[in-house]
């Protein structure tokens, strides 16, 4: 079903860069910066804030950019919409995906290298945080096809450099790329993949989608097209049987051999902890292509959460509303790494709505396996305001009755206190019954607009004697 084409959003990478700059939201670092620790340290000073453009990276001619989608303010400039408008684009992507189209050529192949592929010399890949094991590509969007069905998958996986043309490929449990790799491995075959660095930002959002709205038989590039309101344009890769977004800054092509593993990590994770060293498969690069004047992109810190926020909320909401119509809105909280904690707002208006708020807790956990802690509140509580949510818990939640525990369910293996991902899911029903809602009246005041009043806080302007300094 075609999406509403009246709302095409130009989410191309370079359009976004220029929009951020025009809005004063692009911090240009003109000093020469060391990609070893220093560059990421500067990004962390603007965590969840401005975008950054490093003009001079020591040892490389390629500039490095970061933080395009790290804050609501940046996202709103890029989309030219308010928060609700951006959320509508994400919901549109879920409801009306648009398949990509092939084009003859694209800027991502203006320069094509198939020999001398020393990634350590060719790309300004930063060494980000003190606990990291090595230089790591963190903005890498990996494209692959299911060896059985041919369905495309697009997802972020970090690539640690191991010298020459080899990188590690970090595969988290249950991700579609892991499934594809295991299928290829079972046949004793390598899995071809293509990696984009710096591409259409709708593809960024497609690549972080997961859960019930993005099952393994759906193509994330179709979601990206739906978000944008126009198809993503693709070109054929040069050395692997795959296609990549034509507008990409940099493309890495290669194969994941079935029988090679490296020790990967540690790496500073989105959970705020360094990951533990674990075996990971590798990528052997067969081609590096890029624009004539490519920009390298890196992702650290809060951008990883902000990037997921819009699309995961949209997809959770989309799944939940089908199952539990009293659900009005959801909020993934920053303190829960925009992944583990959810607040749900419901509106109970009929007697038979009672209890559905608890079904909503279960529907949320079903829609995204990583959710560990789900709070449900009534429609009069602002779910974007953590103080209001806590107020609802303190006044409408009685633990002996309203606490729901589901032990030993599957969560994320990165949670340090989980049993390798096994985790107790917590549901907190902080809603009133409809009788309680009738019984307990919230304190309200008359609505006034301070703009209509003559107000001042300039010292000494009022003449009342109480405000005069006493004379000795
Ligand atoms: Mn997929």
Coordinates of C-alpha atoms and ligand atoms in Angstrom, one line a residue:
X1 CA 0.0 0.0 0.0
X2 CA 1.6 3.3 -1.0
X3 CA 2.3 5.8 1.7
X4 CA 1.1 9.4 1.6
X5 CA 3.5 10.9 -0.8
X6 CA 2.6 14.4 0.3
X7 CA 5.0 13.9 3.2
X8 CA 8.4 13.0 1.5
X9 CA 11.2 13.9 4.0
X10 CA 14.7 14.5 2.6
X11 CA 16.7 12.4 5.1
X12 CA 19.8 12.2 2.9
X13 CA 23.0 12.3 4.9
X14 CA 24.4 15.5 3.4
X15 CA 21.1 17.3 3.4
X16 CA 21.0 16.6 7.2
X17 CA 24.5 17.9 7.6
X18 CA 23.7 21.2 5.9
X19 CA 20.4 21.6 7.8
X20 CA 22.2 21.1 11.1
X21 CA 24.8 23.6 10.1
X22 CA 22.2 26.2 9.0
X23 CA 20.4 25.8 12.3
X24 CA 23.6 26.4 14.4
X25 CA 23.5 22.8 15.6
X26 CA 26.8 21.7 14.0
X27 CA 29.9 22.2 16.1
X28 CA 32.8 22.4 13.7
X29 CA 36.1 21.4 15.4
X30 CA 38.8 23.1 13.4
X31 CA 41.8 22.0 15.6
X32 CA 43.6 18.8 14.6
X33 CA 42.2 16.0 16.8
X34 CA 43.7 12.5 17.6
X35 CA 41.4 9.6 16.6
X36 CA 43.0 7.8 19.6
X37 CA 40.7 8.6 22.6
X38 CA 40.6 12.4 22.0
X39 CA 38.0 12.5 19.2
X40 CA 35.5 10.4 21.1
X41 CA 36.2 12.4 24.3
X42 CA 35.2 15.6 22.5
X43 CA 32.0 13.9 21.2
X44 CA 31.1 12.8 24.8
X45 CA 31.3 16.5 25.9
X46 CA 28.4 17.1 23.5
X47 CA 26.5 13.9 24.4
X48 CA 22.9 14.1 23.5
X49 CA 23.4 17.6 22.1
X50 CA 24.9 19.2 19.0
X51 CA 26.2 17.4 15.9
X52 CA 30.0 17.6 15.4
X53 CA 32.2 17.9 12.4
X54 CA 36.0 17.2 12.9
X55 CA 37.7 19.0 10.0
X56 CA 41.2 17.6 10.8
X57 CA 41.8 14.1 12.1
X58 CA 45.5 13.4 12.7
X59 CA 46.9 11.0 10.2
X60 CA 43.9 11.0 7.8
X61 CA 42.4 13.3 5.1
X62 CA 38.8 12.2 5.8
X63 CA 36.8 14.3 8.2
X64 CA 34.8 12.6 10.9
X65 CA 31.2 13.5 11.9
X66 CA 29.1 12.5 14.8
X67 CA 25.9 13.1 16.8
X68 CA 23.5 13.8 13.9
X69 CA 20.6 12.0 15.7
X70 CA 21.8 12.5 19.2
X71 CA 19.2 14.9 20.4
X72 CA 15.6 15.8 19.7
X73 CA 16.7 19.3 18.6
X74 CA 19.0 17.8 15.9
X75 CA 16.3 15.3 14.7
X76 CA 13.7 18.1 14.5
X77 CA 16.0 20.2 12.3
X78 CA 16.8 17.3 10.0
X79 CA 13.1 16.3 9.6
X80 CA 11.8 19.8 9.6
X81 CA 9.0 18.5 11.9
X82 CA 8.0 18.6 15.6
X83 CA 8.4 15.5 17.8
X84 CA 4.9 14.3 17.0
X85 CA 5.6 14.7 13.3
X86 CA 8.8 12.6 13.5
X87 CA 6.9 10.0 15.5
X88 CA 4.2 10.0 12.7
X89 CA 6.9 9.3 10.1
X90 CA 8.1 6.3 12.1
X91 CA 4.5 5.0 12.4
X92 CA 4.0 5.6 8.7
X93 CA 7.2 3.5 8.1
X94 CA 5.7 0.6 10.1
X95 CA 2.3 0.8 8.5
X96 CA 3.3 1.6 4.9
X97 CA 6.7 0.3 4.0
X98 CA 8.1 1.3 0.6
X99 CA 10.4 -1.1 -1.3
X100 CA 13.8 0.3 -2.4
X101 CA 14.6 0.9 -6.1
X102 CA 17.7 0.2 -8.2
X103 CA 19.7 3.0 -9.8
X104 CA 22.5 2.7 -12.3
X105 CA 25.2 4.5 -10.3
X106 CA 25.6 6.4 -7.0
X107 CA 28.2 8.6 -5.3
X108 CA 29.1 5.8 -2.9
X109 CA 31.1 4.2 -5.8
X110 CA 32.9 7.3 -7.1
X111 CA 36.1 5.7 -5.8
X112 CA 36.4 1.9 -5.8
X113 CA 39.3 0.0 -4.2
X114 CA 39.7 -3.8 -4.5
X115 CA 43.4 -4.1 -3.5
X116 CA 45.7 -2.8 -0.8
X117 CA 42.7 -2.8 1.6
X118 CA 44.5 -1.8 4.8
X119 CA 41.5 -0.4 6.7
X120 CA 43.7 0.9 9.5
X121 CA 45.3 3.3 7.0
X122 CA 42.3 4.0 4.8
X123 CA 39.7 5.0 7.4
X124 CA 39.9 7.3 10.4
X125 CA 38.3 4.7 12.7
X126 CA 38.5 6.1 16.2
X127 CA 39.7 4.3 19.3
X128 CA 36.8 5.5 21.4
X129 CA 36.9 4.8 25.1
X130 CA 39.7 3.8 27.6
X131 CA 38.4 0.3 28.1
X132 CA 38.1 -0.6 24.4
X133 CA 40.2 -3.4 22.9
X134 CA 40.9 -1.6 19.6
X135 CA 39.8 0.8 16.9
X136 CA 36.2 0.0 16.2
X137 CA 33.8 1.1 13.5
X138 CA 30.6 1.8 15.4
X139 CA 28.3 3.4 12.8
X140 CA 28.5 0.3 10.6
X141 CA 25.1 -0.6 9.0
X142 CA 25.5 -4.2 7.8
X143 CA 23.4 -5.4 4.9
X144 CA 23.0 -9.1 4.2
X145 CA 20.5 -11.6 2.7
X146 CA 19.0 -14.7 4.3
X147 CA 20.8 -17.7 2.6
X148 CA 17.5 -19.6 2.4
X149 CA 14.9 -16.9 1.6
X150 CA 16.9 -14.1 0.2
X151 CA 15.2 -11.6 2.5
X152 CA 17.4 -8.6 3.2
X153 CA 18.4 -7.6 6.8
X154 CA 19.9 -4.2 7.7
X155 CA 21.3 -3.7 11.2
X156 CA 24.1 -2.0 13.2
X157 CA 27.0 -4.2 14.2
X158 CA 30.3 -2.9 15.4
X159 CA 33.4 -3.9 13.5
X160 CA 36.7 -4.0 15.5
X161 CA 39.8 -3.6 13.3
X162 CA 42.2 -6.6 13.3
X163 CA 44.8 -5.3 10.7
X164 CA 44.8 -5.4 6.9
X165 CA 41.4 -6.2 5.4
X166 CA 40.0 -8.0 8.5
X167 CA 37.4 -6.8 11.0
X168 CA 35.4 -8.6 13.7
X169 CA 31.6 -8.6 13.5
X170 CA 29.8 -8.3 16.8
X171 CA 26.6 -10.4 16.6
X172 CA 24.2 -10.1 19.5
X173 CA 22.0 -13.1 20.4
X174 CA 18.8 -13.4 18.4
X175 CA 19.6 -10.7 15.8
X176 CA 18.7 -11.6 12.2
X177 CA 22.3 -11.3 11.0
X178 CA 23.3 -13.9 13.6
X179 CA 20.6 -16.2 12.2
X180 CA 21.8 -15.6 8.6
X181 CA 25.4 -16.2 9.6
X182 CA 24.6 -19.5 11.4
X183 CA 22.6 -20.7 8.3
X184 CA 25.6 -20.0 6.0
X185 CA 28.0 -21.6 8.6
X186 CA 25.8 -24.7 8.7
X187 CA 26.3 -25.1 5.0
X188 CA 30.0 -24.4 5.3
X189 CA 29.7 -21.3 3.2
X190 CA 30.8 -17.7 3.8
X191 CA 28.1 -15.0 4.2
X192 CA 28.5 -12.0 1.9
X193 CA 27.8 -8.7 3.6
X194 CA 28.0 -5.0 2.7
X195 CA 28.5 -2.3 5.3
X196 CA 27.5 1.4 4.9
X197 CA 29.1 4.2 6.9
X198 CA 27.2 7.5 6.7
X199 CA 24.0 7.0 4.7
X200 CA 20.4 8.2 4.4
X201 CA 19.2 8.7 8.0
X202 CA 16.0 6.8 7.3
X203 CA 18.2 3.8 6.9
X204 CA 19.7 4.5 10.3
X205 CA 16.2 4.2 11.8
X206 CA 15.4 1.1 9.7
X207 CA 18.6 -0.5 11.0
X208 CA 17.7 -0.1 14.7
X209 CA 14.2 -1.4 14.3
X210 CA 13.5 -4.7 16.1
X211 CA 10.9 -6.6 17.9
X212 CA 7.4 -7.6 16.8
X213 CA 7.1 -5.0 14.0
X214 CA 10.4 -6.1 12.4
X215 CA 10.3 -9.9 12.1
X216 CA 13.0 -11.8 10.1
X217 CA 10.9 -11.9 6.9
X218 CA 10.7 -8.1 6.6
X219 CA 13.2 -5.9 4.8
X220 CA 14.4 -2.9 7.0
X221 CA 15.0 -0.9 3.8
X222 CA 11.3 -1.0 3.1
X223 CA 10.7 0.5 6.6
X224 CA 13.3 3.1 5.8
X225 CA 11.5 4.0 2.6
X226 CA 8.2 4.3 4.5
X227 CA 9.8 6.6 7.1
X228 CA 11.1 8.8 4.3
X229 CA 8.0 8.6 2.2
X230 CA 10.1 7.6 -0.8
X231 CA 12.1 4.5 -1.9
X232 CA 15.7 4.2 -0.9
X233 CA 17.9 4.2 -4.0
X234 CA 20.3 1.3 -4.3
X235 CA 23.3 0.4 -6.4
X236 CA 24.8 -3.0 -7.0
X237 CA 27.9 -3.9 -5.0
X238 CA 31.1 -4.6 -6.9
X239 CA 32.3 -7.8 -5.3
X240 CA 29.3 -9.3 -3.4
X241 CA 25.8 -10.2 -4.6
X242 CA 24.1 -7.4 -2.6
X243 CA 22.9 -3.8 -3.1
X244 CA 23.7 -0.7 -1.0
X245 CA 22.1 2.8 -0.6
X246 CA 23.6 4.9 -3.5
X247 CA 24.0 8.0 -1.3
X248 CA 26.3 6.3 1.2
X249 CA 29.6 8.0 2.1
X250 CA 31.6 4.8 2.5
X251 CA 30.8 1.1 1.6
X252 CA 32.7 -1.9 2.7
X253 CA 32.1 -5.2 0.9
X254 CA 33.3 -8.6 1.9
X255 CA 32.6 -12.1 3.3
X256 CA 32.2 -13.6 6.8
X257 CA 34.0 -16.9 6.6
X258 CA 32.2 -19.8 8.3
X259 CA 35.2 -21.1 10.2
X260 CA 37.1 -18.1 11.6
X261 CA 36.6 -16.4 15.0
X262 CA 38.5 -13.7 16.9
X263 CA 38.4 -12.5 20.5
X264 CA 36.2 -9.4 20.2
X265 CA 36.0 -6.5 22.7
X266 CA 35.9 -5.2 25.3
X267 CA 34.0 -2.2 23.9
X268 CA 32.1 0.6 25.7
X269 CA 28.5 -0.5 25.4
X270 CA 25.3 1.5 25.4
X271 CA 24.5 0.1 28.8
X272 CA 27.3 2.2 30.2
X273 CA 29.6 -0.9 30.8
X274 CA 32.5 -2.3 28.9
X275 CA 31.5 -5.5 27.2
X276 CA 33.4 -8.7 28.1
X277 CA 35.8 -10.2 25.6
X278 CA 33.9 -12.8 23.5
X279 CA 34.5 -14.8 20.4
X280 CA 33.1 -13.2 17.2
X281 CA 33.1 -14.0 13.5
X282 CA 35.1 -11.8 11.1
X283 CA 34.7 -9.9 7.9
X284 CA 37.3 -10.2 5.2
X285 CA 37.0 -7.1 3.1
X286 CA 37.0 -7.5 -0.7
X287 CA 36.2 -3.9 -1.7
X288 CA 36.1 -0.4 -0.2
X289 CA 34.2 2.2 -2.1
X290 CA 33.4 5.8 -1.2
X291 CA 32.6 9.3 -2.5
X292 CA 35.3 11.5 -4.0
X293 CA 35.3 13.5 -0.7
X294 CA 33.9 11.0 1.8
X295 CA 32.9 11.8 5.4
X296 CA 33.4 9.2 8.1
X297 CA 30.7 8.8 10.7
X298 CA 31.1 7.5 14.3
X299 CA 28.5 6.7 16.9
X300 CA 29.1 6.6 20.7
X301 CA 27.3 7.5 23.9
X302 CA 23.7 8.8 24.0
X303 CA 23.1 8.8 20.2
X304 CA 22.7 5.0 20.4
X305 CA 19.7 5.5 22.7
X306 CA 18.2 8.5 20.9
X307 CA 18.6 6.7 17.6
X308 CA 16.4 3.9 18.8
X309 CA 13.9 6.0 20.7
X310 CA 11.6 7.2 17.9
X311 CA 11.4 4.0 15.9
X312 CA 11.2 1.6 18.9
X313 CA 8.4 3.6 20.5
X314 CA 6.5 3.8 17.2
X315 CA 6.9 0.0 16.7
X316 CA 6.0 -0.9 20.3
X317 CA 2.9 1.4 20.1
X318 CA 1.9 0.0 16.8
X319 CA 2.0 -3.6 18.1
X320 CA 0.4 -2.8 21.5
X321 CA -2.6 -0.8 20.1
X322 CA -3.6 -3.8 18.0
X323 CA -3.7 -6.0 21.1
X324 CA -4.8 -3.5 23.8
X325 CA -6.8 -0.5 22.3
X326 CA -6.9 1.5 25.6
X327 CA -3.1 2.1 25.1
X328 CA -2.6 5.8 24.3
X329 CA 1.2 6.3 24.3
X330 CA 4.5 4.8 25.4
X331 CA 7.9 6.3 26.5
X332 CA 11.2 4.5 26.6
X333 CA 13.1 6.2 29.4
X334 CA 16.8 7.4 29.0
X335 CA 17.7 6.0 32.4
X336 CA 16.7 2.5 31.1
X337 CA 19.1 3.0 28.1
X338 CA 16.1 3.6 25.9
X339 CA 15.7 -0.1 25.7
X340 CA 14.9 -1.8 29.1
X341 CA 12.3 0.5 30.8
X342 CA 8.9 1.5 29.3
X343 CA 6.1 3.7 30.6
X344 CA 2.7 3.1 29.1
X345 CA -0.2 5.5 29.2
X346 CA -3.7 4.0 29.1
X347 CA -7.2 5.5 29.2
X348 CA -9.9 3.3 30.9
X349 CA -13.4 4.6 30.1
X350 CA -15.7 1.6 30.4
X351 CA -16.1 -1.0 33.2
X352 CA -14.7 -3.8 31.0
X353 CA -11.5 -1.8 30.5
X354 CA -10.4 -2.7 34.0
X355 CA -7.6 -5.2 33.9
X356 CA -6.6 -4.3 30.3
X357 CA -3.8 -2.2 31.7
X358 CA -2.1 -5.4 32.9
X359 CA -2.6 -7.0 29.5
X360 CA -0.8 -3.9 28.2
X361 CA 2.2 -4.8 30.4
X362 CA 2.3 -8.3 28.9
X363 CA 1.8 -7.0 25.3
X364 CA 4.8 -4.6 25.8
X365 CA 7.0 -7.4 27.0
X366 CA 5.9 -9.5 24.0
X367 CA 6.5 -6.7 21.5
X368 CA 10.2 -6.2 22.5
X369 CA 12.1 -8.9 24.5
X370 CA 14.5 -6.5 26.0
X371 CA 11.9 -4.7 28.1
X372 CA 12.5 -5.6 31.7
X373 CA 10.5 -3.0 33.6
X374 CA 7.1 -1.7 32.5
X375 CA 5.1 0.9 34.3
X376 CA 1.5 1.6 33.3
X377 CA -0.2 4.9 34.3
X378 CA -3.5 6.6 33.6
X379 CA -4.2 9.2 30.9
X380 CA -3.8 12.2 33.3
X381 CA -0.1 11.4 33.9
X382 CA 2.5 13.0 31.6
X383 CA 4.7 10.0 30.7
X384 CA 7.5 12.2 29.4
X385 CA 7.9 13.7 32.9
X386 CA 9.7 11.2 35.3
X387 CA 8.4 13.1 38.3
X388 CA 4.8 12.6 37.3
X389 CA 5.4 8.9 36.7
X390 CA 7.0 8.5 40.1
X391 CA 4.1 10.4 41.6
X392 CA 1.7 7.9 40.0
X393 CA 3.7 5.0 41.5
X394 CA 3.7 6.6 44.9
X395 CA 0.0 7.3 45.0
X396 CA -1.7 4.6 42.7
X397 CA 0.5 1.5 43.1
X398 CA 0.2 -0.9 46.0
X399 CA 3.0 -3.4 45.7
X400 CA 1.1 -6.3 47.5
X401 CA -1.5 -6.1 44.7
X402 CA -0.1 -4.2 41.7
X403 CA 3.4 -5.7 41.3
X404 CA 3.7 -8.3 38.5
X405 CA 6.8 -10.5 38.4
X406 CA 7.7 -12.9 35.6
X407 CA 10.8 -14.8 36.6
X408 CA 13.4 -16.2 34.2
X409 CA 12.2 -14.6 31.0
X410 CA 14.5 -13.6 28.2
X411 CA 16.0 -10.2 28.3
X412 CA 19.3 -8.7 27.0
X413 CA 22.5 -10.6 27.8
X414 CA 24.3 -7.2 28.4
X415 CA 22.5 -6.7 31.7
X416 CA 25.2 -7.4 34.2
X417 CA 23.0 -8.9 36.9
X418 CA 21.0 -11.1 34.5
X419 CA 21.7 -14.8 34.2
X420 CA 23.2 -14.5 30.7
X421 CA 20.0 -12.7 29.6
X422 CA 17.5 -14.6 31.8
X423 CA 15.8 -11.9 33.8
X424 CA 12.7 -11.3 35.9
X425 CA 10.3 -9.0 34.1
X426 CA 8.7 -6.4 36.3
X427 CA 5.2 -4.9 35.7
X428 CA 4.0 -2.0 37.8
X429 CA 0.3 -1.2 37.6
X430 CA 0.2 2.4 38.7
X431 CA -3.3 3.0 37.5
X432 CA -6.4 3.8 39.5
X433 CA -9.5 1.7 39.1
X434 CA -12.3 3.8 37.6
X435 CA -13.9 3.9 41.0
X436 CA -10.7 5.3 42.6
X437 CA -10.5 7.8 39.7
X438 CA -14.0 9.0 40.7
X439 CA -13.2 9.0 44.4
X440 CA -9.8 10.8 44.5
X441 CA -9.9 14.2 42.9
X442 CA -6.6 15.7 41.7
X443 CA -5.9 19.2 43.0
X444 CA -6.5 21.7 40.3
X445 CA -6.2 25.5 40.0
X446 CA -7.8 28.0 37.8
X447 CA -6.1 28.3 34.4
X448 CA -4.2 31.7 34.1
X449 CA -1.8 33.1 31.6
X450 CA 1.2 34.9 33.2
X451 CA 1.6 36.9 30.0
X452 CA -1.4 38.9 31.0
X453 CA 0.2 40.2 34.2
X454 CA 2.7 43.0 35.0
X455 CA 5.5 40.9 36.6
X456 CA 9.0 41.8 37.7
X457 CA 11.8 40.4 39.7
X458 CA 14.0 43.5 39.5
X459 CA 15.2 44.1 43.1
X460 CA 13.7 47.1 44.9
X461 CA 11.0 48.0 42.5
X462 CA 8.1 47.4 44.9
X463 CA 7.4 50.2 47.4
X464 CA 5.9 48.1 50.2
X465 CA 7.7 48.8 53.4
X466 CA 8.4 45.1 54.0
X467 CA 10.8 45.1 51.0
X468 CA 12.8 48.1 52.2
X469 CA 16.2 47.4 53.9
X470 CA 15.7 48.3 57.6
X471 CA 17.7 51.5 58.5
X472 CA 19.9 51.1 61.5
Ligands
LIG1 MN1 15.7 -8.2 9.6

